[in-house]
Structures are given as C-alpha cells and as structure tokens.
Amino acid sequence: MKLNLGFNLVAGIGLVALLAACETRRAAVPAGKRTIIATYPVLGAVVKDLVGDAFDVKSAMPNGADVHEWEPSAKDIEALTKADLIVENGIGLEGGMEKSLDQARKAGVGFFTAGSHIVVRHVGAGEGIPSDDPDQKAGAEDPHLWTDPLTVKAAVDALAIDLKQRFGVDLSTRCADLDRRLVALNAEIQGQVDALPLNRRKLVTGHESLGYFAQRYGFKLVGAVIPSLTSEAEGSAANLDALKKLIKQNQVSVVFTELGTSPRTLEALAKEAKVTAVSIATHNMPANGDYFSFERDLATAIIQGLNH
Ligand SMILES: [Zn+2]
C-alpha cells in the first residue's frame, strides 16, 4: 500500500531524529566497540536490552518507517556492510531491504536471523479472509514475531549463545535477567487479557500483523483491511466487502489501524460497518521507549480498545 503524506512527514522526522541520535552515539562510543545493526527499531530495542553497553546497537531503519517497505540509502548500505553483526528478523519481513542485506552478506558481514530461532507461526485455515495471496493463504509463515514476549525470549536466548560463540562475549547474567522480565511481561499481559470478556477477544487490523499476539493470548483473527502478512499488498473492493461481512458476523465494533492502513478505506469501513477505528503502534517504537514499553503500550491499546 502506498504511503500517505502524514506518514512521510513522520518518517522524515524519525529520520532526522535517528541521524541526530547516531551522531551523539558515535561520539560516545569508545574506539574498538563492536557494532550490531538490527534491521528495525523494535528488534534493535530487544538487542539493546540484551547486550547493554557491551556493543554499539543501531537500527538500520528509522523509527516511523514501514519495515515491510523501507529501502536503505547508499549510506545505509555502507553502514550495513561495515557492521560486526546484522540482526535481522527474516521470514520475509524486510521486503525492501532484501537486496541490501544480500549485499552485506556477500561482503562477509555476520548475520543472526531471529526468525530461525523461534517457533514460526503459520496462517491457519479459515483465518481472516480467504485469499490466494501467497503472503496470506493457509500455511504462509508469519514474520511478526515481536508481538509475543515469549517468542522474543526464544530469539534473545539464541542471540546470547551466538554472541558468546562469535565474539566470546558472555551475556548469560543479562540474558537470564531479560528472560525473567519477558516472562513477567507475558504474565502481566495475560492478566489484563483475562479480565477481557471472551466474546471481545477478536481482532481486525490494518494488515495481518497480530498473529503471534493472538496466538499467545487467545484472540481470534477476524480479518484485516489488507488481507496479507505485509503492508506491501493492496486491499480490494471484494476484500472490503468480505471484511464487512466478517465484522458483522463476529459482532466486532473496533478496527485497529496501523502504519500503512489507507485512511480512505478506513473511513469507508468505519461508516459502512459501523466500527470505531483505534490507532495502534504494531511495528514502531514509542518515543524514548524500550521493548517493554512498546509491548505494554500495544497490549494496553488493544485491550482498552476492545473494552470501551
Ligand atoms: Zn507487518
């Protein structure tokens, strides 16, 4: 889906902020410190939580951009090829970065792929809107692993082992602490979900981005404005009609919108299906936040939205 003007403005501000942050950080980093580049900010936040000051952690993509679509500039590619390690999501998430990541791989940069160390979720039969889109048909692999704290935990554990083997850096104490915090975060969200009536645990989103969250906490994935695992796909009039039927059948009253959801489509949907649109941040970080504030904000916005 094409980006609207509002998004470009936000991305522009995010880029300026990121560049400023990089400048400051570069000055503060002692010489010889190894650099880890995570492909997107939420993943970068998780890596930072694990490694602390043992590495210099950066995100390739500025906060506010769309990880499915964002393409690195020549300067970004140069930074990627100079990294000591690139931490990517994989499972087809980084659509716009694929060529650049291949380039870095060929240049000999080490890679850690989070998606290779988790139990990958597959689109279930009858989930959402039936589609021939290879990104959405039953069995397709879902890349949105960061929306479930325990899936993040699996990736963190594997990364700690990788960093020990690769660089001899022992992060076992930090890793055990982070694991405990992720388990506690999961319990905290589960507690909030438990208070939500069963018949409200239904999700309609911009694209199919909350699969891991839904799987962990027992939400039904009713459908999406763009019936795909990526915001790169396009919704159609037929999709929208099908979605309206599903919204009615499931007595859904709230639609969660995210980056890349067309405001015009939403307006039509809200009017015709009589639903309220609630904006949630599924792919980007809150200002000055860490992974924990990201996930708490996301869970709270979903639960409050459904409980209104
Ligand atoms: Zn997505």
PDB file of C-alpha atoms and ligand atoms in Angstrom:
ATOM      1  CA  MET A   1       0.000   0.000   0.000  1.00  0.00           C
ATOM      2  CA  LYS A   2       1.291   3.436  -0.886  1.00  0.00           C
ATOM      3  CA  LEU A   3       2.299   5.726   1.922  1.00  0.00           C
ATOM      4  CA  ASN A   4       0.266   8.821   2.628  1.00  0.00           C
ATOM      5  CA  LEU A   5       1.599  12.314   3.236  1.00  0.00           C
ATOM      6  CA  GLY A   6       1.191  12.053   7.020  1.00  0.00           C
ATOM      7  CA  PHE A   7       3.403   9.011   7.072  1.00  0.00           C
ATOM      8  CA  ASN A   8       6.141  10.663   5.019  1.00  0.00           C
ATOM      9  CA  LEU A   9       6.190  13.551   7.433  1.00  0.00           C
ATOM     10  CA  VAL A  10       6.503  11.223  10.426  1.00  0.00           C
ATOM     11  CA  ALA A  11       9.200   9.161   8.686  1.00  0.00           C
ATOM     12  CA  GLY A  12      11.061  12.353   7.838  1.00  0.00           C
ATOM     13  CA  ILE A  13      11.047  13.486  11.453  1.00  0.00           C
ATOM     14  CA  GLY A  14      12.067   9.992  12.561  1.00  0.00           C
ATOM     15  CA  LEU A  15      14.986  10.043  10.146  1.00  0.00           C
ATOM     16  CA  VAL A  16      16.212  13.394  11.386  1.00  0.00           C
ATOM     17  CA  ALA A  17      15.899  12.179  14.979  1.00  0.00           C
ATOM     18  CA  LEU A  18      17.763   8.987  14.135  1.00  0.00           C
ATOM     19  CA  LEU A  19      20.568  10.818  12.380  1.00  0.00           C
ATOM     20  CA  ALA A  20      20.911  13.115  15.372  1.00  0.00           C
ATOM     21  CA  ALA A  21      20.919  10.105  17.715  1.00  0.00           C
ATOM     22  CA  CYS A  22      23.603   8.375  15.615  1.00  0.00           C
ATOM     23  CA  GLU A  23      25.838  11.421  15.755  1.00  0.00           C
ATOM     24  CA  THR A  24      25.599  11.596  19.534  1.00  0.00           C
ATOM     25  CA  ARG A  25      26.050   7.885  19.929  1.00  0.00           C
ATOM     26  CA  ARG A  26      29.042   7.745  17.610  1.00  0.00           C
ATOM     27  CA  ALA A  27      30.821  10.343  19.692  1.00  0.00           C
ATOM     28  CA  ALA A  28      30.103   8.465  22.918  1.00  0.00           C
ATOM     29  CA  VAL A  29      31.246   5.031  21.725  1.00  0.00           C
ATOM     30  CA  PRO A  30      34.773   4.093  22.760  1.00  0.00           C
ATOM     31  CA  ALA A  31      37.072   3.082  19.926  1.00  0.00           C
ATOM     32  CA  GLY A  32      37.032  -0.624  19.174  1.00  0.00           C
ATOM     33  CA  LYS A  33      33.485  -1.278  20.346  1.00  0.00           C
ATOM     34  CA  ARG A  34      31.716  -3.710  18.042  1.00  0.00           C
ATOM     35  CA  THR A  35      28.624  -2.584  16.170  1.00  0.00           C
ATOM     36  CA  ILE A  36      25.414  -4.574  15.875  1.00  0.00           C
ATOM     37  CA  ILE A  37      22.870  -3.288  13.379  1.00  0.00           C
ATOM     38  CA  ALA A  38      19.325  -4.548  13.845  1.00  0.00           C
ATOM     39  CA  THR A  39      17.149  -4.131  10.775  1.00  0.00           C
ATOM     40  CA  TYR A  40      14.273  -2.286  12.530  1.00  0.00           C
ATOM     41  CA  PRO A  41      13.858  -0.324  15.799  1.00  0.00           C
ATOM     42  CA  VAL A  42      11.772  -2.828  17.811  1.00  0.00           C
ATOM     43  CA  LEU A  43      14.332  -5.565  17.132  1.00  0.00           C
ATOM     44  CA  GLY A  44      17.113  -3.089  17.939  1.00  0.00           C
ATOM     45  CA  ALA A  45      15.442  -2.377  21.303  1.00  0.00           C
ATOM     46  CA  VAL A  46      15.400  -6.093  22.137  1.00  0.00           C
ATOM     47  CA  VAL A  47      19.091  -6.447  21.186  1.00  0.00           C
ATOM     48  CA  LYS A  48      19.952  -3.391  23.295  1.00  0.00           C
ATOM     49  CA  ASP A  49      18.100  -4.890  26.285  1.00  0.00           C
ATOM     50  CA  LEU A  50      20.252  -7.998  25.948  1.00  0.00           C
ATOM     51  CA  VAL A  51      23.694  -6.509  25.268  1.00  0.00           C
ATOM     52  CA  GLY A  52      23.541  -3.257  27.265  1.00  0.00           C
ATOM     53  CA  ASP A  53      26.785  -1.360  26.674  1.00  0.00           C
ATOM     54  CA  ALA A  54      28.767  -4.401  25.509  1.00  0.00           C
ATOM     55  CA  PHE A  55      28.071  -3.475  21.876  1.00  0.00           C
ATOM     56  CA  ASP A  56      27.042  -0.373  19.989  1.00  0.00           C
ATOM     57  CA  VAL A  57      23.492  -1.155  18.820  1.00  0.00           C
ATOM     58  CA  LYS A  58      21.838   0.676  15.931  1.00  0.00           C
ATOM     59  CA  SER A  59      18.729   0.227  13.865  1.00  0.00           C
ATOM     60  CA  ALA A  60      19.098   0.311  10.090  1.00  0.00           C
ATOM     61  CA  MET A  61      15.550   1.576   9.592  1.00  0.00           C
ATOM     62  CA  PRO A  62      14.490   4.854  11.223  1.00  0.00           C
ATOM     63  CA  ASN A  63      11.601   4.662  13.669  1.00  0.00           C
ATOM     64  CA  GLY A  64       8.321   5.554  11.958  1.00  0.00           C
ATOM     65  CA  ALA A  65       9.113   3.914   8.611  1.00  0.00           C
ATOM     66  CA  ASP A  66       7.432   0.732   7.350  1.00  0.00           C
ATOM     67  CA  VAL A  67       9.692  -2.276   7.837  1.00  0.00           C
ATOM     68  CA  HIS A  68       7.947  -4.189   5.027  1.00  0.00           C
ATOM     69  CA  GLU A  69       8.816  -1.488   2.512  1.00  0.00           C
ATOM     70  CA  TRP A  70      11.742   0.612   3.734  1.00  0.00           C
ATOM     71  CA  GLU A  71      14.743   0.677   1.408  1.00  0.00           C
ATOM     72  CA  PRO A  72      18.197   1.674   2.654  1.00  0.00           C
ATOM     73  CA  SER A  73      20.123   4.520   1.016  1.00  0.00           C
ATOM     74  CA  ALA A  74      23.682   4.089  -0.296  1.00  0.00           C
ATOM     75  CA  LYS A  75      24.928   5.456   3.039  1.00  0.00           C
ATOM     76  CA  ASP A  76      22.766   2.983   4.989  1.00  0.00           C
ATOM     77  CA  ILE A  77      24.106   0.124   2.848  1.00  0.00           C
ATOM     78  CA  GLU A  78      27.671   1.230   3.546  1.00  0.00           C
ATOM     79  CA  ALA A  79      26.934   1.166   7.299  1.00  0.00           C
ATOM     80  CA  LEU A  80      25.401  -2.313   6.966  1.00  0.00           C
ATOM     81  CA  THR A  81      28.487  -3.676   5.200  1.00  0.00           C
ATOM     82  CA  LYS A  82      30.710  -2.290   7.998  1.00  0.00           C
ATOM     83  CA  ALA A  83      28.695  -3.814  10.874  1.00  0.00           C
ATOM     84  CA  ASP A  84      30.238  -6.530  13.017  1.00  0.00           C
ATOM     85  CA  LEU A  85      26.868  -8.271  13.068  1.00  0.00           C
ATOM     86  CA  ILE A  86      23.483  -7.694  11.458  1.00  0.00           C
ATOM     87  CA  VAL A  87      20.476  -8.910  13.426  1.00  0.00           C
ATOM     88  CA  GLU A  88      17.567  -9.404  11.037  1.00  0.00           C
ATOM     89  CA  ASN A  89      14.026 -10.655  11.554  1.00  0.00           C
ATOM     90  CA  GLY A  90      13.836 -12.832   8.434  1.00  0.00           C
ATOM     91  CA  ILE A  91      10.664 -14.765   7.433  1.00  0.00           C
ATOM     92  CA  GLY A  92      10.282 -12.263   4.580  1.00  0.00           C
ATOM     93  CA  LEU A  93       9.706  -9.242   6.833  1.00  0.00           C
ATOM     94  CA  GLU A  94      12.370  -6.931   5.449  1.00  0.00           C
ATOM     95  CA  GLY A  95      10.955  -6.790   1.889  1.00  0.00           C
ATOM     96  CA  GLY A  96      12.621  -3.515   0.883  1.00  0.00           C
ATOM     97  CA  MET A  97      15.974  -4.401   2.461  1.00  0.00           C
ATOM     98  CA  GLU A  98      16.470  -7.823   0.912  1.00  0.00           C
ATOM     99  CA  LYS A  99      18.946  -6.782  -1.799  1.00  0.00           C
ATOM    100  CA  SER A 100      20.989  -4.644   0.598  1.00  0.00           C
ATOM    101  CA  LEU A 101      21.112  -7.425   3.175  1.00  0.00           C
ATOM    102  CA  ASP A 102      22.303  -9.835   0.464  1.00  0.00           C
ATOM    103  CA  GLN A 103      24.983  -7.322  -0.433  1.00  0.00           C
ATOM    104  CA  ALA A 104      26.160  -7.201   3.187  1.00  0.00           C
ATOM    105  CA  ARG A 105      26.087 -10.996   3.366  1.00  0.00           C
ATOM    106  CA  LYS A 106      28.272 -11.217   0.260  1.00  0.00           C
ATOM    107  CA  ALA A 107      30.644  -8.658   1.803  1.00  0.00           C
ATOM    108  CA  GLY A 108      31.165 -11.166   4.644  1.00  0.00           C
ATOM    109  CA  VAL A 109      29.138  -9.477   7.404  1.00  0.00           C
ATOM    110  CA  GLY A 110      27.905 -11.914  10.080  1.00  0.00           C
ATOM    111  CA  PHE A 111      24.147 -12.427  10.373  1.00  0.00           C
ATOM    112  CA  PHE A 112      21.804 -13.515  13.129  1.00  0.00           C
ATOM    113  CA  THR A 113      18.278 -14.266  11.904  1.00  0.00           C
ATOM    114  CA  ALA A 114      15.748 -14.098  14.756  1.00  0.00           C
ATOM    115  CA  GLY A 115      13.135 -15.989  12.734  1.00  0.00           C
ATOM    116  CA  SER A 116      15.412 -19.048  12.550  1.00  0.00           C
ATOM    117  CA  HIS A 117      15.321 -19.488  16.340  1.00  0.00           C
ATOM    118  CA  ILE A 118      11.609 -19.310  17.117  1.00  0.00           C
ATOM    119  CA  VAL A 119       8.546 -21.460  16.533  1.00  0.00           C
ATOM    120  CA  VAL A 120       7.261 -19.802  13.362  1.00  0.00           C
ATOM    121  CA  ARG A 121       3.528 -19.180  13.241  1.00  0.00           C
ATOM    122  CA  HIS A 122       1.718 -20.247  10.093  1.00  0.00           C
ATOM    123  CA  VAL A 123      -1.515 -18.741   8.838  1.00  0.00           C
ATOM    124  CA  GLY A 124      -4.297 -21.115   9.914  1.00  0.00           C
ATOM    125  CA  ALA A 125      -7.000 -22.458   7.606  1.00  0.00           C
ATOM    126  CA  GLY A 126     -10.056 -20.209   7.710  1.00  0.00           C
ATOM    127  CA  GLU A 127      -8.156 -17.430   9.451  1.00  0.00           C
ATOM    128  CA  GLY A 128      -9.225 -13.988   8.332  1.00  0.00           C
ATOM    129  CA  ILE A 129     -10.285 -13.524   4.719  1.00  0.00           C
ATOM    130  CA  PRO A 130      -9.712 -16.430   2.329  1.00  0.00           C
ATOM    131  CA  SER A 131      -7.044 -15.315  -0.109  1.00  0.00           C
ATOM    132  CA  ASP A 132      -4.852 -16.606  -2.931  1.00  0.00           C
ATOM    133  CA  ASP A 133      -2.160 -14.139  -1.915  1.00  0.00           C
ATOM    134  CA  PRO A 134       0.950 -16.252  -1.217  1.00  0.00           C
ATOM    135  CA  ASP A 135       1.574 -13.977   1.783  1.00  0.00           C
ATOM    136  CA  GLN A 136      -1.735 -14.847   3.385  1.00  0.00           C
ATOM    137  CA  LYS A 137      -3.012 -18.246   2.298  1.00  0.00           C
ATOM    138  CA  ALA A 138      -3.161 -21.005   4.907  1.00  0.00           C
ATOM    139  CA  GLY A 139       0.329 -22.216   5.780  1.00  0.00           C
ATOM    140  CA  ALA A 140       2.107 -18.915   4.976  1.00  0.00           C
ATOM    141  CA  GLU A 141       4.831 -18.033   7.505  1.00  0.00           C
ATOM    142  CA  ASP A 142       4.106 -15.029   9.714  1.00  0.00           C
ATOM    143  CA  PRO A 143       7.078 -12.699  10.332  1.00  0.00           C
ATOM    144  CA  HIS A 144       5.543 -10.562  13.155  1.00  0.00           C
ATOM    145  CA  LEU A 145       7.352 -12.432  15.924  1.00  0.00           C
ATOM    146  CA  TRP A 146       7.946  -9.402  18.205  1.00  0.00           C
ATOM    147  CA  THR A 147       4.302  -9.072  19.258  1.00  0.00           C
ATOM    148  CA  ASP A 148       4.700 -12.075  21.635  1.00  0.00           C
ATOM    149  CA  PRO A 149       7.178 -11.657  24.546  1.00  0.00           C
ATOM    150  CA  LEU A 150       7.838 -15.395  24.825  1.00  0.00           C
ATOM    151  CA  THR A 151       8.706 -15.679  21.127  1.00  0.00           C
ATOM    152  CA  VAL A 152      11.062 -12.736  21.663  1.00  0.00           C
ATOM    153  CA  LYS A 153      12.555 -14.663  24.602  1.00  0.00           C
ATOM    154  CA  ALA A 154      13.423 -17.603  22.319  1.00  0.00           C
ATOM    155  CA  ALA A 155      15.231 -15.243  19.928  1.00  0.00           C
ATOM    156  CA  VAL A 156      17.058 -13.486  22.806  1.00  0.00           C
ATOM    157  CA  ASP A 157      18.318 -16.798  24.235  1.00  0.00           C
ATOM    158  CA  ALA A 158      19.669 -17.836  20.829  1.00  0.00           C
ATOM    159  CA  LEU A 159      21.305 -14.442  20.285  1.00  0.00           C
ATOM    160  CA  ALA A 160      23.112 -14.637  23.638  1.00  0.00           C
ATOM    161  CA  ILE A 161      24.571 -18.015  22.613  1.00  0.00           C
ATOM    162  CA  ASP A 162      25.508 -16.652  19.181  1.00  0.00           C
ATOM    163  CA  LEU A 163      27.321 -13.621  20.655  1.00  0.00           C
ATOM    164  CA  LYS A 164      29.267 -15.873  23.031  1.00  0.00           C
ATOM    165  CA  GLN A 165      30.349 -18.159  20.204  1.00  0.00           C
ATOM    166  CA  ARG A 166      31.022 -15.383  17.707  1.00  0.00           C
ATOM    167  CA  PHE A 167      32.742 -12.763  19.875  1.00  0.00           C
ATOM    168  CA  GLY A 168      33.405 -14.535  23.193  1.00  0.00           C
ATOM    169  CA  VAL A 169      31.131 -12.048  24.991  1.00  0.00           C
ATOM    170  CA  ASP A 170      29.354 -13.685  27.930  1.00  0.00           C
ATOM    171  CA  LEU A 171      25.893 -12.193  28.414  1.00  0.00           C
ATOM    172  CA  SER A 172      24.440 -15.059  30.464  1.00  0.00           C
ATOM    173  CA  THR A 173      23.590 -12.915  33.524  1.00  0.00           C
ATOM    174  CA  ARG A 174      21.940 -10.193  31.424  1.00  0.00           C
ATOM    175  CA  CYS A 175      20.146 -12.851  29.372  1.00  0.00           C
ATOM    176  CA  ALA A 176      18.736 -14.591  32.477  1.00  0.00           C
ATOM    177  CA  ASP A 177      17.539 -11.218  33.785  1.00  0.00           C
ATOM    178  CA  LEU A 178      15.930 -10.304  30.452  1.00  0.00           C
ATOM    179  CA  ASP A 179      14.268 -13.729  30.272  1.00  0.00           C
ATOM    180  CA  ARG A 180      12.746 -13.169  33.724  1.00  0.00           C
ATOM    181  CA  ARG A 181      11.444  -9.761  32.671  1.00  0.00           C
ATOM    182  CA  LEU A 182       9.934 -11.141  29.452  1.00  0.00           C
ATOM    183  CA  VAL A 183       8.193 -13.948  31.352  1.00  0.00           C
ATOM    184  CA  ALA A 184       6.838 -11.362  33.831  1.00  0.00           C
ATOM    185  CA  LEU A 185       5.667  -9.135  30.955  1.00  0.00           C
ATOM    186  CA  ASN A 186       3.834 -12.091  29.434  1.00  0.00           C
ATOM    187  CA  ALA A 187       2.110 -12.816  32.757  1.00  0.00           C
ATOM    188  CA  GLU A 188       1.184  -9.147  33.137  1.00  0.00           C
ATOM    189  CA  ILE A 189      -0.449  -9.038  29.683  1.00  0.00           C
ATOM    190  CA  GLN A 190      -2.167 -12.384  30.283  1.00  0.00           C
ATOM    191  CA  GLY A 191      -3.635 -10.892  33.488  1.00  0.00           C
ATOM    192  CA  GLN A 192      -5.045  -7.949  31.520  1.00  0.00           C
ATOM    193  CA  VAL A 193      -6.452 -10.249  28.834  1.00  0.00           C
ATOM    194  CA  ASP A 194      -8.084 -12.486  31.468  1.00  0.00           C
ATOM    195  CA  ALA A 195     -10.222  -9.522  32.533  1.00  0.00           C
ATOM    196  CA  LEU A 196     -11.476  -9.017  28.963  1.00  0.00           C
ATOM    197  CA  PRO A 197     -14.761 -10.830  28.177  1.00  0.00           C
ATOM    198  CA  LEU A 198     -14.175 -13.818  25.861  1.00  0.00           C
ATOM    199  CA  ASN A 199     -16.523 -12.516  23.152  1.00  0.00           C
ATOM    200  CA  ARG A 200     -14.431  -9.355  22.809  1.00  0.00           C
ATOM    201  CA  ARG A 201     -11.172 -11.139  22.079  1.00  0.00           C
ATOM    202  CA  LYS A 202     -11.422 -10.550  18.327  1.00  0.00           C
ATOM    203  CA  LEU A 203      -9.024  -8.599  16.141  1.00  0.00           C
ATOM    204  CA  VAL A 204      -9.449  -6.680  12.904  1.00  0.00           C
ATOM    205  CA  THR A 205      -6.201  -4.942  11.930  1.00  0.00           C
ATOM    206  CA  GLY A 206      -4.652  -2.917   9.098  1.00  0.00           C
ATOM    207  CA  HIS A 207      -2.802  -5.948   7.789  1.00  0.00           C
ATOM    208  CA  GLU A 208      -2.387  -9.368   9.424  1.00  0.00           C
ATOM    209  CA  SER A 209       0.174  -8.178  11.982  1.00  0.00           C
ATOM    210  CA  LEU A 210      -1.004  -9.530  15.348  1.00  0.00           C
ATOM    211  CA  GLY A 211      -0.885 -13.277  14.712  1.00  0.00           C
ATOM    212  CA  TYR A 212       1.716 -14.070  17.393  1.00  0.00           C
ATOM    213  CA  PHE A 213      -0.067 -11.842  19.915  1.00  0.00           C
ATOM    214  CA  ALA A 214      -3.403 -13.503  19.061  1.00  0.00           C
ATOM    215  CA  GLN A 215      -1.907 -16.973  19.322  1.00  0.00           C
ATOM    216  CA  ARG A 216      -0.305 -16.278  22.707  1.00  0.00           C
ATOM    217  CA  TYR A 217      -3.321 -14.615  24.330  1.00  0.00           C
ATOM    218  CA  GLY A 218      -6.229 -16.410  22.670  1.00  0.00           C
ATOM    219  CA  PHE A 219      -7.612 -13.750  20.329  1.00  0.00           C
ATOM    220  CA  LYS A 220      -9.491 -14.597  17.150  1.00  0.00           C
ATOM    221  CA  LEU A 221      -8.060 -13.042  13.960  1.00  0.00           C
ATOM    222  CA  VAL A 222     -11.273 -11.933  12.278  1.00  0.00           C
ATOM    223  CA  GLY A 223      -9.699 -10.163   9.310  1.00  0.00           C
ATOM    224  CA  ALA A 224      -7.596  -7.283   8.033  1.00  0.00           C
ATOM    225  CA  VAL A 225      -8.124  -4.244   5.813  1.00  0.00           C
ATOM    226  CA  ILE A 226      -5.207  -5.521   3.725  1.00  0.00           C
ATOM    227  CA  PRO A 227      -5.648  -9.313   3.912  1.00  0.00           C
ATOM    228  CA  SER A 228      -1.931 -10.023   3.897  1.00  0.00           C
ATOM    229  CA  LEU A 229       1.045 -10.572   6.188  1.00  0.00           C
ATOM    230  CA  THR A 230       2.661  -7.494   4.655  1.00  0.00           C
ATOM    231  CA  SER A 231       1.547  -3.896   4.235  1.00  0.00           C
ATOM    232  CA  GLU A 232       3.082  -4.047   0.732  1.00  0.00           C
ATOM    233  CA  ALA A 233      -0.048  -5.804  -0.547  1.00  0.00           C
ATOM    234  CA  GLU A 234      -3.181  -3.990  -1.699  1.00  0.00           C
ATOM    235  CA  GLY A 235      -6.729  -4.453  -0.448  1.00  0.00           C
ATOM    236  CA  SER A 236      -9.578  -4.736  -2.975  1.00  0.00           C
ATOM    237  CA  ALA A 237     -13.277  -3.842  -3.006  1.00  0.00           C
ATOM    238  CA  ALA A 238     -14.093  -7.582  -2.767  1.00  0.00           C
ATOM    239  CA  ASN A 239     -11.814  -7.906   0.283  1.00  0.00           C
ATOM    240  CA  LEU A 240     -13.529  -4.987   1.915  1.00  0.00           C
ATOM    241  CA  ASP A 241     -16.983  -6.478   1.315  1.00  0.00           C
ATOM    242  CA  ALA A 242     -15.813  -9.785   2.790  1.00  0.00           C
ATOM    243  CA  LEU A 243     -14.353  -7.949   5.774  1.00  0.00           C
ATOM    244  CA  LYS A 244     -17.620  -6.082   6.380  1.00  0.00           C
ATOM    245  CA  LYS A 245     -19.463  -9.428   6.472  1.00  0.00           C
ATOM    246  CA  LEU A 246     -16.924 -10.875   8.923  1.00  0.00           C
ATOM    247  CA  ILE A 247     -17.181  -7.795  11.142  1.00  0.00           C
ATOM    248  CA  LYS A 248     -20.968  -8.223  11.254  1.00  0.00           C
ATOM    249  CA  GLN A 249     -20.859 -11.993  11.807  1.00  0.00           C
ATOM    250  CA  ASN A 250     -18.330 -11.639  14.626  1.00  0.00           C
ATOM    251  CA  GLN A 251     -20.011  -8.576  16.162  1.00  0.00           C
ATOM    252  CA  VAL A 252     -16.779  -6.625  16.021  1.00  0.00           C
ATOM    253  CA  SER A 253     -17.046  -2.966  16.986  1.00  0.00           C
ATOM    254  CA  VAL A 254     -13.391  -1.864  16.820  1.00  0.00           C
ATOM    255  CA  VAL A 255     -10.891  -1.894  13.969  1.00  0.00           C
ATOM    256  CA  PHE A 256      -7.211  -1.443  14.810  1.00  0.00           C
ATOM    257  CA  THR A 257      -5.359   0.698  12.329  1.00  0.00           C
ATOM    258  CA  GLU A 258      -1.615   0.851  11.914  1.00  0.00           C
ATOM    259  CA  LEU A 259       1.066   2.262   9.703  1.00  0.00           C
ATOM    260  CA  GLY A 260       0.222   1.649   6.040  1.00  0.00           C
ATOM    261  CA  THR A 261      -3.563   1.429   6.531  1.00  0.00           C
ATOM    262  CA  SER A 262      -5.299   3.634   3.967  1.00  0.00           C
ATOM    263  CA  PRO A 263      -7.244   6.392   5.775  1.00  0.00           C
ATOM    264  CA  ARG A 264      -9.798   6.499   2.933  1.00  0.00           C
ATOM    265  CA  THR A 265     -10.531   2.776   3.165  1.00  0.00           C
ATOM    266  CA  LEU A 266     -10.841   3.085   6.919  1.00  0.00           C
ATOM    267  CA  GLU A 267     -13.245   5.967   6.682  1.00  0.00           C
ATOM    268  CA  ALA A 268     -15.462   3.938   4.358  1.00  0.00           C
ATOM    269  CA  LEU A 269     -15.223   0.888   6.601  1.00  0.00           C
ATOM    270  CA  ALA A 270     -15.996   2.828   9.787  1.00  0.00           C
ATOM    271  CA  LYS A 271     -19.067   4.349   8.152  1.00  0.00           C
ATOM    272  CA  GLU A 272     -20.425   1.260   6.398  1.00  0.00           C
ATOM    273  CA  ALA A 273     -19.632  -1.354   9.051  1.00  0.00           C
ATOM    274  CA  LYS A 274     -20.298   0.998  11.987  1.00  0.00           C
ATOM    275  CA  VAL A 275     -16.986   0.332  13.700  1.00  0.00           C
ATOM    276  CA  THR A 276     -14.651   2.594  15.646  1.00  0.00           C
ATOM    277  CA  ALA A 277     -11.074   2.907  14.373  1.00  0.00           C
ATOM    278  CA  VAL A 278      -8.366   2.746  17.069  1.00  0.00           C
ATOM    279  CA  SER A 279      -4.789   3.517  16.066  1.00  0.00           C
ATOM    280  CA  ILE A 280      -2.099   1.169  17.446  1.00  0.00           C
ATOM    281  CA  ALA A 281       1.687   1.008  17.011  1.00  0.00           C
ATOM    282  CA  THR A 282       2.414  -2.549  15.869  1.00  0.00           C
ATOM    283  CA  HIS A 283       5.759  -2.030  14.104  1.00  0.00           C
ATOM    284  CA  ASN A 284       7.337   1.070  15.661  1.00  0.00           C
ATOM    285  CA  MET A 285       8.708   2.211  18.994  1.00  0.00           C
ATOM    286  CA  PRO A 286       7.168   4.714  21.414  1.00  0.00           C
ATOM    287  CA  ALA A 287       9.277   7.858  21.986  1.00  0.00           C
ATOM    288  CA  ASN A 288      12.167   7.075  24.365  1.00  0.00           C
ATOM    289  CA  GLY A 289      10.742   3.588  24.872  1.00  0.00           C
ATOM    290  CA  ASP A 290      12.249   0.138  25.176  1.00  0.00           C
ATOM    291  CA  TYR A 291      10.776  -3.205  24.085  1.00  0.00           C
ATOM    292  CA  PHE A 292       8.807  -3.418  27.328  1.00  0.00           C
ATOM    293  CA  SER A 293       7.085  -0.059  26.876  1.00  0.00           C
ATOM    294  CA  PHE A 294       6.417  -0.939  23.218  1.00  0.00           C
ATOM    295  CA  GLU A 295       4.706  -4.227  24.103  1.00  0.00           C
ATOM    296  CA  ARG A 296       2.842  -2.785  27.112  1.00  0.00           C
ATOM    297  CA  ASP A 297       1.554   0.116  25.005  1.00  0.00           C
ATOM    298  CA  LEU A 298       0.438  -2.288  22.285  1.00  0.00           C
ATOM    299  CA  ALA A 299      -1.338  -4.686  24.656  1.00  0.00           C
ATOM    300  CA  THR A 300      -2.975  -1.851  26.619  1.00  0.00           C
ATOM    301  CA  ALA A 301      -4.214  -0.116  23.456  1.00  0.00           C
ATOM    302  CA  ILE A 302      -5.717  -3.365  22.166  1.00  0.00           C
ATOM    303  CA  ILE A 303      -7.369  -4.330  25.456  1.00  0.00           C
ATOM    304  CA  GLN A 304      -8.683  -0.832  26.192  1.00  0.00           C
ATOM    305  CA  GLY A 305      -9.902  -0.513  22.611  1.00  0.00           C
ATOM    306  CA  LEU A 306     -11.883  -3.752  22.910  1.00  0.00           C
ATOM    307  CA  ASN A 307     -13.149  -2.929  26.394  1.00  0.00           C
ATOM    308  CA  HIS A 308     -14.537   0.523  25.714  1.00  0.00           C
TER     309      HIS A 308
HETATM  310 ZN    ZN B   1       3.553  -6.062   9.276  1.00  0.00          ZN
END
